[in-house]
Amino acid sequence: QLQASGGGLVQAGGSLRLSCAASGRTFSSYTMGWFRQAPGKEREFMASIIWSGNTFYADSVKGRFAVSRDNAKNTVYLQMNSLKPEDTAVYYCAADSRVARLTRMSDYDYWGQGTQVTVSS
């Protein structure tokens, strides 16, 4: 089970850190991903991290967002800086047992509930 948290309302230019806590199994060897879905749009890939710490990002957030993990806490984070109104969306975390650059929704077997991020202009 994955539990995302940390969303909220922030002004443009601000920062938020999302957390995704895993329970029920150890996800330390899993690839963990972050996606988001804005109203009326498809869910899109944001970032992922494999067990070794290698990270991958969508071009739209590269340089602004940073994904990290604390395997001891079974938790993955998404640090979001320089937020823009277009970052407003529901953010989801996901996990899959494969070690690879996974960017599609269908790549992931486990999903958390979303956390709302709203960026005001």
mmCIF file of C-alpha atoms in Angstrom:
data_model
loop_
_atom_site.group_PDB
_atom_site.id
_atom_site.type_symbol
_atom_site.label_atom_id
_atom_site.label_comp_id
_atom_site.label_asym_id
_atom_site.label_seq_id
_atom_site.Cartn_x
_atom_site.Cartn_y
_atom_site.Cartn_z
ATOM 1 C CA GLN A 1 0.000 0.000 0.000
ATOM 2 C CA LEU A 2 1.228 3.472 -0.886
ATOM 3 C CA GLN A 3 0.117 6.627 0.909
ATOM 4 C CA ALA A 4 0.894 10.006 -0.663
ATOM 5 C CA SER A 5 0.825 13.190 1.382
ATOM 6 C CA GLY A 6 2.181 16.713 1.491
ATOM 7 C CA GLY A 7 0.007 18.428 -1.068
ATOM 8 C CA GLY A 8 -1.554 21.809 -0.494
ATOM 9 C CA LEU A 9 -1.961 25.338 -1.723
ATOM 10 C CA VAL A 10 1.166 27.311 -2.564
ATOM 11 C CA GLN A 11 1.921 30.520 -4.423
ATOM 12 C CA ALA A 12 3.768 30.483 -7.705
ATOM 13 C CA GLY A 13 7.492 30.288 -7.108
ATOM 14 C CA GLY A 14 7.012 28.383 -3.887
ATOM 15 C CA SER A 15 7.975 24.858 -2.903
ATOM 16 C CA LEU A 16 6.318 21.722 -1.608
ATOM 17 C CA ARG A 17 7.637 18.313 -0.648
ATOM 18 C CA LEU A 18 5.431 15.321 -1.275
ATOM 19 C CA SER A 19 5.918 12.060 0.552
ATOM 20 C CA CYS A 20 4.870 8.561 -0.366
ATOM 21 C CA ALA A 21 4.971 6.080 2.487
ATOM 22 C CA ALA A 22 4.856 2.397 1.639
ATOM 23 C CA SER A 23 3.453 -0.280 3.892
ATOM 24 C CA GLY A 24 2.645 -3.938 3.687
ATOM 25 C CA ARG A 25 5.838 -4.842 1.897
ATOM 26 C CA THR A 26 9.372 -3.554 1.507
ATOM 27 C CA PHE A 27 9.701 -1.346 -1.537
ATOM 28 C CA SER A 28 13.425 -0.677 -1.153
ATOM 29 C CA SER A 29 14.271 -2.624 -4.323
ATOM 30 C CA TYR A 30 11.340 -1.253 -6.299
ATOM 31 C CA THR A 31 11.270 1.502 -8.862
ATOM 32 C CA MET A 32 9.181 4.345 -7.435
ATOM 33 C CA GLY A 33 7.466 6.869 -9.645
ATOM 34 C CA TRP A 34 5.527 10.103 -9.410
ATOM 35 C CA PHE A 35 2.752 11.061 -11.791
ATOM 36 C CA ARG A 36 0.266 13.892 -11.892
ATOM 37 C CA GLN A 37 -3.139 14.467 -13.390
ATOM 38 C CA ALA A 38 -4.564 17.890 -14.053
ATOM 39 C CA PRO A 39 -8.305 18.416 -14.575
ATOM 40 C CA GLY A 40 -9.356 17.224 -17.997
ATOM 41 C CA LYS A 41 -5.921 15.813 -18.801
ATOM 42 C CA GLU A 42 -4.330 12.405 -18.792
ATOM 43 C CA ARG A 43 -2.098 11.280 -15.986
ATOM 44 C CA GLU A 44 1.493 12.070 -16.879
ATOM 45 C CA PHE A 45 4.893 10.903 -15.704
ATOM 46 C CA MET A 46 6.916 13.292 -13.554
ATOM 47 C CA ALA A 47 9.838 11.428 -12.041
ATOM 48 C CA SER A 48 11.096 8.041 -10.972
ATOM 49 C CA ILE A 49 13.886 6.585 -8.879
ATOM 50 C CA ILE A 50 15.317 3.103 -8.867
ATOM 51 C CA TRP A 51 16.740 1.292 -5.865
ATOM 52 C CA SER A 52 20.285 2.549 -6.458
ATOM 53 C CA GLY A 53 19.178 6.159 -6.463
ATOM 54 C CA ASN A 54 19.289 6.762 -10.208
ATOM 55 C CA THR A 55 16.593 9.238 -11.140
ATOM 56 C CA PHE A 56 14.621 10.108 -14.258
ATOM 57 C CA TYR A 57 12.497 13.192 -14.957
ATOM 58 C CA ALA A 58 10.002 14.515 -17.411
ATOM 59 C CA ASP A 59 11.393 17.467 -19.348
ATOM 60 C CA SER A 60 8.690 19.715 -17.919
ATOM 61 C CA VAL A 61 10.008 19.386 -14.368
ATOM 62 C CA LYS A 62 13.696 18.713 -14.881
ATOM 63 C CA GLY A 63 15.704 21.147 -12.773
ATOM 64 C CA ARG A 64 12.711 22.069 -10.597
ATOM 65 C CA PHE A 65 11.637 18.754 -9.110
ATOM 66 C CA ALA A 66 13.811 16.219 -7.313
ATOM 67 C CA VAL A 67 12.858 12.683 -6.385
ATOM 68 C CA SER A 68 14.588 10.891 -3.529
ATOM 69 C CA ARG A 69 14.027 7.896 -1.331
ATOM 70 C CA ASP A 70 14.716 6.751 2.204
ATOM 71 C CA ASN A 71 14.685 2.977 2.085
ATOM 72 C CA ALA A 72 14.987 2.702 5.849
ATOM 73 C CA LYS A 73 11.673 4.550 6.124
ATOM 74 C CA ASN A 74 10.151 2.867 3.067
ATOM 75 C CA THR A 75 9.366 6.365 1.799
ATOM 76 C CA VAL A 76 9.930 8.262 -1.417
ATOM 77 C CA TYR A 77 9.824 12.050 -1.746
ATOM 78 C CA LEU A 78 9.202 14.575 -4.459
ATOM 79 C CA GLN A 79 10.697 17.988 -3.759
ATOM 80 C CA MET A 80 8.994 20.553 -5.965
ATOM 81 C CA ASN A 81 10.573 23.983 -6.343
ATOM 82 C CA SER A 82 9.778 27.032 -8.442
ATOM 83 C CA LEU A 83 6.200 25.883 -8.721
ATOM 84 C CA LYS A 84 4.022 27.244 -11.493
ATOM 85 C CA PRO A 85 0.230 27.413 -11.824
ATOM 86 C CA GLU A 86 0.462 24.745 -14.523
ATOM 87 C CA ASP A 87 1.850 22.353 -11.902
ATOM 88 C CA THR A 88 -1.597 22.294 -10.328
ATOM 89 C CA ALA A 89 -2.765 18.679 -10.343
ATOM 90 C CA VAL A 90 -3.386 15.615 -8.260
ATOM 91 C CA TYR A 91 -0.056 13.895 -7.684
ATOM 92 C CA TYR A 92 0.232 10.137 -7.424
ATOM 93 C CA CYS A 93 3.037 7.828 -6.375
ATOM 94 C CA ALA A 94 3.511 4.394 -7.857
ATOM 95 C CA ALA A 95 5.782 1.380 -7.490
ATOM 96 C CA ASP A 96 6.955 -1.525 -9.589
ATOM 97 C CA SER A 97 9.330 -4.379 -8.916
ATOM 98 C CA ARG A 98 11.273 -3.912 -12.153
ATOM 99 C CA VAL A 99 14.520 -1.940 -12.140
ATOM 100 C CA ALA A 100 14.221 0.255 -15.188
ATOM 101 C CA ARG A 101 13.313 3.680 -16.472
ATOM 102 C CA LEU A 102 9.545 3.314 -16.135
ATOM 103 C CA THR A 103 7.517 6.237 -17.456
ATOM 104 C CA ARG A 104 4.136 4.814 -18.396
ATOM 105 C CA MET A 105 1.178 4.290 -16.101
ATOM 106 C CA SER A 106 0.978 0.695 -17.303
ATOM 107 C CA ASP A 107 4.541 0.101 -16.094
ATOM 108 C CA TYR A 108 3.509 0.304 -12.456
ATOM 109 C CA ASP A 109 1.698 -2.337 -10.430
ATOM 110 C CA TYR A 110 1.084 -0.373 -7.243
ATOM 111 C CA TRP A 111 -0.529 3.023 -6.858
ATOM 112 C CA GLY A 112 -1.240 5.341 -3.990
ATOM 113 C CA GLN A 113 -4.159 7.685 -3.664
ATOM 114 C CA GLY A 114 -3.467 11.160 -4.953
ATOM 115 C CA THR A 115 -2.581 14.322 -3.103
ATOM 116 C CA GLN A 116 -3.802 17.667 -4.434
ATOM 117 C CA VAL A 117 -1.287 20.374 -5.286
ATOM 118 C CA THR A 118 -2.663 23.791 -6.159
ATOM 119 C CA VAL A 119 -0.374 26.606 -7.266
ATOM 120 C CA SER A 120 -1.879 30.074 -7.277
ATOM 121 C CA SER A 121 -0.632 32.849 -9.522
#
